CSV table of C-alpha atoms in Angstrom, one decimal:
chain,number,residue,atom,x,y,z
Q,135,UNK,CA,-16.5,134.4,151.5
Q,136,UNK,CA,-14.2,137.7,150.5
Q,137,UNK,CA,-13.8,137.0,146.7
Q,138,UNK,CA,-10.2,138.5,145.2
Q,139,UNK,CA,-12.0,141.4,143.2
Q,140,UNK,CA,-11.5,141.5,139.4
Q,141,UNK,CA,-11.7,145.6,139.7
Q,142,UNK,CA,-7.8,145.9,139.0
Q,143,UNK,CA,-7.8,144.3,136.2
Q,144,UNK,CA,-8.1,147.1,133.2
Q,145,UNK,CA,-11.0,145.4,131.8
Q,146,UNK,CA,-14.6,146.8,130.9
Q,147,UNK,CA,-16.0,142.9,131.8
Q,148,UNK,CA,-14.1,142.2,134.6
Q,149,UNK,CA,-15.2,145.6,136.4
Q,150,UNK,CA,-18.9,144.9,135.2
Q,151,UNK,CA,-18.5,141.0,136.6
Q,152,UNK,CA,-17.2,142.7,140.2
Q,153,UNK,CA,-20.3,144.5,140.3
Q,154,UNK,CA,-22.6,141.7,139.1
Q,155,UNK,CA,-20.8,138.5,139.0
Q,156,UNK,CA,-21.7,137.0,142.3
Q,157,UNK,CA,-24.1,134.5,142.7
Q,158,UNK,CA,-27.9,135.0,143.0
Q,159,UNK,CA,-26.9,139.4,141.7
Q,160,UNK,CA,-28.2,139.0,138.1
Q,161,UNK,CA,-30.9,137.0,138.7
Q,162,UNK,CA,-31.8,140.2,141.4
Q,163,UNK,CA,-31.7,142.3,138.9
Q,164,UNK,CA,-33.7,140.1,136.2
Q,165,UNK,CA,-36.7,139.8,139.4
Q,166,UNK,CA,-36.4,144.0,139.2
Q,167,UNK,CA,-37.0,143.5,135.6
Q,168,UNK,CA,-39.9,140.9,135.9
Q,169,UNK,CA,-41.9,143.6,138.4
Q,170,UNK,CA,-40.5,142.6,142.0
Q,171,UNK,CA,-40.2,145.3,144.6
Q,172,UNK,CA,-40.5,144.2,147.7
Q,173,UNK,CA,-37.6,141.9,150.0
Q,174,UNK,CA,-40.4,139.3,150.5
Q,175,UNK,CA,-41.1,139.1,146.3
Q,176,UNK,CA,-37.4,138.5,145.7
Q,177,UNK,CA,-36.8,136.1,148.4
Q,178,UNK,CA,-40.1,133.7,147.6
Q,179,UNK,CA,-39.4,134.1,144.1
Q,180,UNK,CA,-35.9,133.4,144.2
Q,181,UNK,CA,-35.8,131.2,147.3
Q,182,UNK,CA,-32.9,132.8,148.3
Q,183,UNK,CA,-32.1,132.9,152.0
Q,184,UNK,CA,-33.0,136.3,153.7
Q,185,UNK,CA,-29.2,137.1,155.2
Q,186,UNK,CA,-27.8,136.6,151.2
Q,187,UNK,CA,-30.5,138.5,149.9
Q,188,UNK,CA,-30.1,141.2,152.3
Q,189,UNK,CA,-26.1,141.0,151.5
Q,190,UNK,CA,-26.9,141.3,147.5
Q,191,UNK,CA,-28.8,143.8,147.6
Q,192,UNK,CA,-26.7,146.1,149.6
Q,193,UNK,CA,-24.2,145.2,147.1
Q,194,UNK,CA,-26.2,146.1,144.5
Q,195,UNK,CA,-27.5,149.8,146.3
Q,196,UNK,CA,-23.7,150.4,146.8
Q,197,UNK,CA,-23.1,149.8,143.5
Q,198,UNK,CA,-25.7,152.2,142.3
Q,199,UNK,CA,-27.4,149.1,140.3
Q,200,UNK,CA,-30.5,148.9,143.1
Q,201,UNK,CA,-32.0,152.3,144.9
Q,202,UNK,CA,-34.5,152.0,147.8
Q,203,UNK,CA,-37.5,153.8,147.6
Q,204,UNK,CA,-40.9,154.1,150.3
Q,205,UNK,CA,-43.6,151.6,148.9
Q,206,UNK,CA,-46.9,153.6,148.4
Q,207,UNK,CA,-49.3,150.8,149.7
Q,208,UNK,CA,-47.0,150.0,152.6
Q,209,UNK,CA,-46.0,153.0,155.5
Q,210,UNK,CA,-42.5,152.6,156.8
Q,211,UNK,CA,-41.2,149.8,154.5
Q,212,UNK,CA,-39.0,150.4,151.2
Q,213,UNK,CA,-39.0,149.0,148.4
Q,214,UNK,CA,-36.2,148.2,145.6
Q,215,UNK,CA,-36.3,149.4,141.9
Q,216,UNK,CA,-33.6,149.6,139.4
Q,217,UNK,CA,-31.6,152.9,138.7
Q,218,UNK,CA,-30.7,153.6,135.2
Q,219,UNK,CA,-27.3,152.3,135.6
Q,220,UNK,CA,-29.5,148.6,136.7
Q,221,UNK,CA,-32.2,149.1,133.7
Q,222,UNK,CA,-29.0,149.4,131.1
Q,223,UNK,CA,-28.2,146.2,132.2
Q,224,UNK,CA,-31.2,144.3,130.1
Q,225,UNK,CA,-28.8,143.9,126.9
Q,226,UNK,CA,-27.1,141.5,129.0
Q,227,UNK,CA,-29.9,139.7,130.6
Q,228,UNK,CA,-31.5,139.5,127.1
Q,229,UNK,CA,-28.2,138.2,125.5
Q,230,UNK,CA,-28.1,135.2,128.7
Q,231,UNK,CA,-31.8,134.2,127.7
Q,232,UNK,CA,-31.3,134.1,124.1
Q,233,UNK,CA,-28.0,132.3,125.3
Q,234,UNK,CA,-29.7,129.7,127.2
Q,235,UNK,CA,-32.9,129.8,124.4
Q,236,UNK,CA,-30.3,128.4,122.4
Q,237,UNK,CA,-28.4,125.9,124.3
Q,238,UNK,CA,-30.2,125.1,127.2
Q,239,UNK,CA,-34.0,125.1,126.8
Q,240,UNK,CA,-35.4,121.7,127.6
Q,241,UNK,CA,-36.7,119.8,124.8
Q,242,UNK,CA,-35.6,122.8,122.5
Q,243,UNK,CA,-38.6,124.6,124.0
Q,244,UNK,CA,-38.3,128.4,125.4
Q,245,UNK,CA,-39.9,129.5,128.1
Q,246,UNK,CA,-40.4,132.9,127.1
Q,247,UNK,CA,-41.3,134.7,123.9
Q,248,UNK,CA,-40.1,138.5,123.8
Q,249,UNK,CA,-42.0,140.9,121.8
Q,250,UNK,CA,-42.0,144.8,120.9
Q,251,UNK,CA,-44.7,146.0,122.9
Q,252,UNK,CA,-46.2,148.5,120.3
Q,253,UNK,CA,-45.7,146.4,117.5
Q,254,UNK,CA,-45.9,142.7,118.7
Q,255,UNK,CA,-43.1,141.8,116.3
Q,256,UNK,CA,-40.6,139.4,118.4
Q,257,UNK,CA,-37.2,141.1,120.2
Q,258,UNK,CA,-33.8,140.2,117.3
Q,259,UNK,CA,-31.3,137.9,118.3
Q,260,UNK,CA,-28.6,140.1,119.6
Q,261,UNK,CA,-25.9,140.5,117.3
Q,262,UNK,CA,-22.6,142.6,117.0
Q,263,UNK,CA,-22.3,144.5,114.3
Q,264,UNK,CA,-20.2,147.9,112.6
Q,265,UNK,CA,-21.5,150.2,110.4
Q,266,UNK,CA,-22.4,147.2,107.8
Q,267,UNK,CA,-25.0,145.8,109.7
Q,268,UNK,CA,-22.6,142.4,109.1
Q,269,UNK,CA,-22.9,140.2,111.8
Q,270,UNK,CA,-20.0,139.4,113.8
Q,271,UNK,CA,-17.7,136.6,115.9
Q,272,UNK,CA,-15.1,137.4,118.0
Q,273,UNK,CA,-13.0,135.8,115.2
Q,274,UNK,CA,-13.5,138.9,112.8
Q,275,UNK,CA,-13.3,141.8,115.8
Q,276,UNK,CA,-10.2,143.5,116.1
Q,277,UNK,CA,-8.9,144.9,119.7
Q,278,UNK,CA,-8.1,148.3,119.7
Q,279,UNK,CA,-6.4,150.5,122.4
Q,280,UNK,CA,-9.3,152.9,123.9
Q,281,UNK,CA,-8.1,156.2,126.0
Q,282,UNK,CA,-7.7,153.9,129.3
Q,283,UNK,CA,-5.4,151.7,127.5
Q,284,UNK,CA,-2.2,150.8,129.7
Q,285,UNK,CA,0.9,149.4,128.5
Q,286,UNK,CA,-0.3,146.0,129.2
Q,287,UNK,CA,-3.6,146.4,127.8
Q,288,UNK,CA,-1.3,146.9,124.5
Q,289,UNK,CA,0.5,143.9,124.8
Q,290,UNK,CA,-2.8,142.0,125.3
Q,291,UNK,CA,-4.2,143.3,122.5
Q,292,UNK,CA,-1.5,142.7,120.5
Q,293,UNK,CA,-1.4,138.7,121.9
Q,294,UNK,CA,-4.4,138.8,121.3
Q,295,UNK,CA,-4.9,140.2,117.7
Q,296,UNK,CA,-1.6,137.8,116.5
Q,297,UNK,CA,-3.6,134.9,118.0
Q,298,UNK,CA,-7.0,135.1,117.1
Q,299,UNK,CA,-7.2,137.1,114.1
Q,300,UNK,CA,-3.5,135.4,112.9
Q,301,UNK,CA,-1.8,139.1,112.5
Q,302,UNK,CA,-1.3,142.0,114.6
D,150,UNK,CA,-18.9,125.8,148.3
D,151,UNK,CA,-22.3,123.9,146.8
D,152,UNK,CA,-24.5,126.6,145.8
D,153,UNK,CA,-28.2,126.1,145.2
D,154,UNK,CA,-28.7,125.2,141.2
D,155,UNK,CA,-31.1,127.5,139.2
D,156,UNK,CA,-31.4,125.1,136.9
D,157,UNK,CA,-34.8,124.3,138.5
D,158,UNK,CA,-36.0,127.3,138.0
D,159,UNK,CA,-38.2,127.3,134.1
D,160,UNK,CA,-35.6,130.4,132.7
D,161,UNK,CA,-33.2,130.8,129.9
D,162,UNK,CA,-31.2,133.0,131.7
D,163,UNK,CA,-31.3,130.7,135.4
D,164,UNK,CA,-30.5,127.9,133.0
D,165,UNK,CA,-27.8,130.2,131.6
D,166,UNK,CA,-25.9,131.1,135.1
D,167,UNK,CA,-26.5,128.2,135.9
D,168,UNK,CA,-23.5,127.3,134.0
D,169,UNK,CA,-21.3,130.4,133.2
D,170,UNK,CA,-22.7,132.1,136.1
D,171,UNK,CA,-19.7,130.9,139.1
D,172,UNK,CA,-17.2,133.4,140.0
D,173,UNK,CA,-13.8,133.6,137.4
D,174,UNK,CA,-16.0,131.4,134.5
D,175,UNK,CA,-17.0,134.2,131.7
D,176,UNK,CA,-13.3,135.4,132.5
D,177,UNK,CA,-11.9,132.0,131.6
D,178,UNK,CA,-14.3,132.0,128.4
D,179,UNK,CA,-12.3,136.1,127.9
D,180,UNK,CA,-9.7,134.5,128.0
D,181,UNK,CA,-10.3,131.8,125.4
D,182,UNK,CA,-11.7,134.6,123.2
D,183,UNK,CA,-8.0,136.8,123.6
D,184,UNK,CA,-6.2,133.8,122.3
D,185,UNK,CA,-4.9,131.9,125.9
D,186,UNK,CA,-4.5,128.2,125.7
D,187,UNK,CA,-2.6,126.2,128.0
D,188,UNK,CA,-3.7,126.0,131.9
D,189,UNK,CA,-0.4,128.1,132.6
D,190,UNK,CA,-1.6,131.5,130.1
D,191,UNK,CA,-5.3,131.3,132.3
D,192,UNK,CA,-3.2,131.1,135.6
D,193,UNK,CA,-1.1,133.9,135.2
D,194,UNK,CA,-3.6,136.1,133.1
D,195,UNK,CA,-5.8,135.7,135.7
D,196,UNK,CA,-4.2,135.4,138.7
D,197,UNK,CA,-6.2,132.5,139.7
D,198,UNK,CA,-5.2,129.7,141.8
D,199,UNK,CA,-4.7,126.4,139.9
D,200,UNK,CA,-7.3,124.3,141.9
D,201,UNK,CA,-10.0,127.0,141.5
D,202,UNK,CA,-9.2,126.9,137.5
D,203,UNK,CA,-9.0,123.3,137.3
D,204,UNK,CA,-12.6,123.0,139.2
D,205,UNK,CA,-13.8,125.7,136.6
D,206,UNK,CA,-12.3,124.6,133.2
D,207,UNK,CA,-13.9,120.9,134.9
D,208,UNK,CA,-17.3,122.6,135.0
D,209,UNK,CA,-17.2,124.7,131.9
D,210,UNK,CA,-15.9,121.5,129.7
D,211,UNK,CA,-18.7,119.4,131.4
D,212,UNK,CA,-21.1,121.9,130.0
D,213,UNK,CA,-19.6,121.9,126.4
D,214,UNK,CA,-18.6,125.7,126.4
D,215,UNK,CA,-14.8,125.0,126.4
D,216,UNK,CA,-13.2,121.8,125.2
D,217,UNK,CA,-9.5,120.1,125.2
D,218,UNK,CA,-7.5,120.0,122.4
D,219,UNK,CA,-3.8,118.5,121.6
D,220,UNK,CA,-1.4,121.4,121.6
D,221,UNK,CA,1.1,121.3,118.3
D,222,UNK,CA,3.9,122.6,119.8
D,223,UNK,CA,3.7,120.5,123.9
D,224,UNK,CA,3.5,116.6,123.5
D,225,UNK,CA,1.5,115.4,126.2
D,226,UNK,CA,-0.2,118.7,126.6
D,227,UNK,CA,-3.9,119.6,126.1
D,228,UNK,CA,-4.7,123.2,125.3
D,229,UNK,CA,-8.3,124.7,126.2
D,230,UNK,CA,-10.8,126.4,123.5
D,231,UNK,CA,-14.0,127.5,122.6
D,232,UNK,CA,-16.9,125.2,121.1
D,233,UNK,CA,-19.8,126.8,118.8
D,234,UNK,CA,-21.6,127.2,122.2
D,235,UNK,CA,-18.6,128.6,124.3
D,236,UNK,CA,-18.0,131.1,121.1
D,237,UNK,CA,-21.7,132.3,120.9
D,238,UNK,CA,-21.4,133.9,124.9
D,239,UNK,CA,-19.4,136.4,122.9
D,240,UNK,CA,-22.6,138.6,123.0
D,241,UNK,CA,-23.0,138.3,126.6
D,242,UNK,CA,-19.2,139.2,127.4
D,243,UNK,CA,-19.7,142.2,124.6
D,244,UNK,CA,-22.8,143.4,126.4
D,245,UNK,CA,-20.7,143.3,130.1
D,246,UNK,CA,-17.7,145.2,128.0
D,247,UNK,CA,-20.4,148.0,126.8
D,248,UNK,CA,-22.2,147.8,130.3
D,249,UNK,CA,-18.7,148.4,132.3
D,250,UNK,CA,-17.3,151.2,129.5
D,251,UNK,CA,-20.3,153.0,129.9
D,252,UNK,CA,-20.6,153.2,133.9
D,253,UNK,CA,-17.4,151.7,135.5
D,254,UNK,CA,-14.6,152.7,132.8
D,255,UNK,CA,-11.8,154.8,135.2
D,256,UNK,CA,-12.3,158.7,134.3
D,257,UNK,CA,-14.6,157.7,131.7
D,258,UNK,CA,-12.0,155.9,129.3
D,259,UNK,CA,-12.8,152.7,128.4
D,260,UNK,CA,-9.0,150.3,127.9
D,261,UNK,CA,-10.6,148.6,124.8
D,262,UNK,CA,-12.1,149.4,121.1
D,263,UNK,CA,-13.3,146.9,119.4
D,264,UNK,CA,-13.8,147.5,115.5
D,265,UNK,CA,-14.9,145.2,112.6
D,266,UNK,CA,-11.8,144.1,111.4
D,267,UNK,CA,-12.6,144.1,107.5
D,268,UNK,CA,-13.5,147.5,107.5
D,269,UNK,CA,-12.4,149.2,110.9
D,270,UNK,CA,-15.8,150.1,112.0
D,271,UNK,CA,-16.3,150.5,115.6
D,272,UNK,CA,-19.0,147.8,117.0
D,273,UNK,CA,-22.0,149.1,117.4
D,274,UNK,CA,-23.6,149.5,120.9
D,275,UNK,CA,-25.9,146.3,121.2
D,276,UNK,CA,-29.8,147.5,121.3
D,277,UNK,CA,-32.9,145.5,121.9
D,278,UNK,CA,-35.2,145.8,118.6
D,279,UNK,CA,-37.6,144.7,116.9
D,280,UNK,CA,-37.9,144.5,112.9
D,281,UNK,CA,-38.5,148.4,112.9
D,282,UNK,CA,-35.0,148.7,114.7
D,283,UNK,CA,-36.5,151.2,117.1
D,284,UNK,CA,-34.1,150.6,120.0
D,285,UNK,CA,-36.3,148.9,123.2
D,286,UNK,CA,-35.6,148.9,127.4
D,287,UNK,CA,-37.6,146.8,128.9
D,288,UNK,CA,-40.2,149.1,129.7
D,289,UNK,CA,-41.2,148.6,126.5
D,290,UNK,CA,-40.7,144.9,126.0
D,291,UNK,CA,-43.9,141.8,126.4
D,292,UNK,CA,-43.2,138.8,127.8
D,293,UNK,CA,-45.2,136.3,126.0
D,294,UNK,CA,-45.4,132.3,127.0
D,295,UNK,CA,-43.1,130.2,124.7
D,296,UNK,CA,-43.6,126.4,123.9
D,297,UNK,CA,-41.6,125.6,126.9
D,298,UNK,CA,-43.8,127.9,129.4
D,299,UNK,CA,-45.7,126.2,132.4
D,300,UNK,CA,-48.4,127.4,134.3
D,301,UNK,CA,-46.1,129.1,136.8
D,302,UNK,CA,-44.4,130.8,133.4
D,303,UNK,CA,-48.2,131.9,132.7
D,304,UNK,CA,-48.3,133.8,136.1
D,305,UNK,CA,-44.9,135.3,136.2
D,306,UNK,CA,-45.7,136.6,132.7
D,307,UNK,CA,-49.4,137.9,133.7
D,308,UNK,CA,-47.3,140.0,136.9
D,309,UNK,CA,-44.7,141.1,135.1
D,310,UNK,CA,-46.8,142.9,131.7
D,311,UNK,CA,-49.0,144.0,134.6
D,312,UNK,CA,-46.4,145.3,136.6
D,313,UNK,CA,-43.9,147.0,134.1
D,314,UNK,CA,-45.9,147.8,131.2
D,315,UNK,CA,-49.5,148.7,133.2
D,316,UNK,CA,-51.8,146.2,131.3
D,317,UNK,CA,-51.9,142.2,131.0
């Protein structure tokens, strides 16, 4: 199915949603993440079908997110591994499972337990912060025009600042 | 389209897509967290066609992320907002934001700055840490059974410190 692509929009998440947005992409990248290399680990693992996986991940190659590379233990096949671009992604895997930790663990009950491996002390809940250290909500950030700013980014910031913040 | 449900699958962030993770749904939550209300401000923000929204703003009220509420100023009207659980995806859209500024932003400018607004700090780039605050990838992250692991959670665990961090 062609998908109307968010990539005109002049937004930071909508571009980062055309690249990783579709169905079955993150949880691609979170299998990357978990050790998976080869098609047949992501498709058992996932139970995707083979003609969606193979679509995903040239997505995700194209998209710079995925790079091939020639399995050691196995002549003529590739393999998959994350770029750097795909490894910066963890922040937003992490913030999904502390997410779903928090609203949608069954009987209240995580799965998973991440720790610093070094130090054994458990991963912080992800929070947004300035200088401060404060923790924030989107009810105390302000929206700012960046250097990419057009002339409707300013009126959404504006709307936006009025609206949720009560002043512009 | 009926897509297979992750929800089987024993992970936070499966269980997480599972219900934010459609096509247009974190940019209906955006839009929620830049002030829109009425069916009409997500339409023409988005651009999306009204039977798609209504099937999303269905599924995302179903799973207590957004919920009605009686407009002031529109008898007869419902307005759409946030709950405590649709507000707290504010890290996940905020790690997307930093994600797409850093690699997808057009000539390097990102549109948006967001800044504390008591103090006009710029937020701070989300990190991974421990209590030391030394920032982690997930190179240097353990997975570690929770309460909610199973014995297929033990195994995917076992692969995945073996894998990525060379030891069990």
């Amino acid at each position: 199915m062609q998908r109307k692509s968010f990539i005109g929009m002049n937004c930071s998440i909508a571009r980062s949603l055309d690249q990783v947005g579709e169905w079955w992409s993150l949880l691609i990248v979170r299998e990357c993440m978990q050790g998976s290399k080869r098609f047949d680990e992501f498709q058992n693992n996932l139970g995707i079908a083979r003609n969606i996986l193979t679509t995903r991940l040239e997505k995700l190659i194209e998209a710079q997110i995925i790079e091939r590379f020639p399995l050691d233990d196995r002549a003529n096949t590739d393999g998959y591994r994350l770029t750097q671009k795909g490894e910066e992604l963890y922040p937003v895997l992490v913030a999904l499972l502390q997410w779903g930790d928090r609203w949608l663990a069954v009987d209240g009950k995580p799965p998973l337990v991440l720790t610093e491996d070094e130090t054994g002390d458990p991963i912080e809940r992800i929070t947004l912060h300035g200088k401060s250290g404060k923790p924030l909500s989107y009810r105390n950030i302000r929206f700012n025009p960046g250097p990419g700013a057009t002339e409707r980014t300013h009126m959404i910031i504006d709307r936006r600042n009025q609206r949720v913040l009560g002043k512009s």
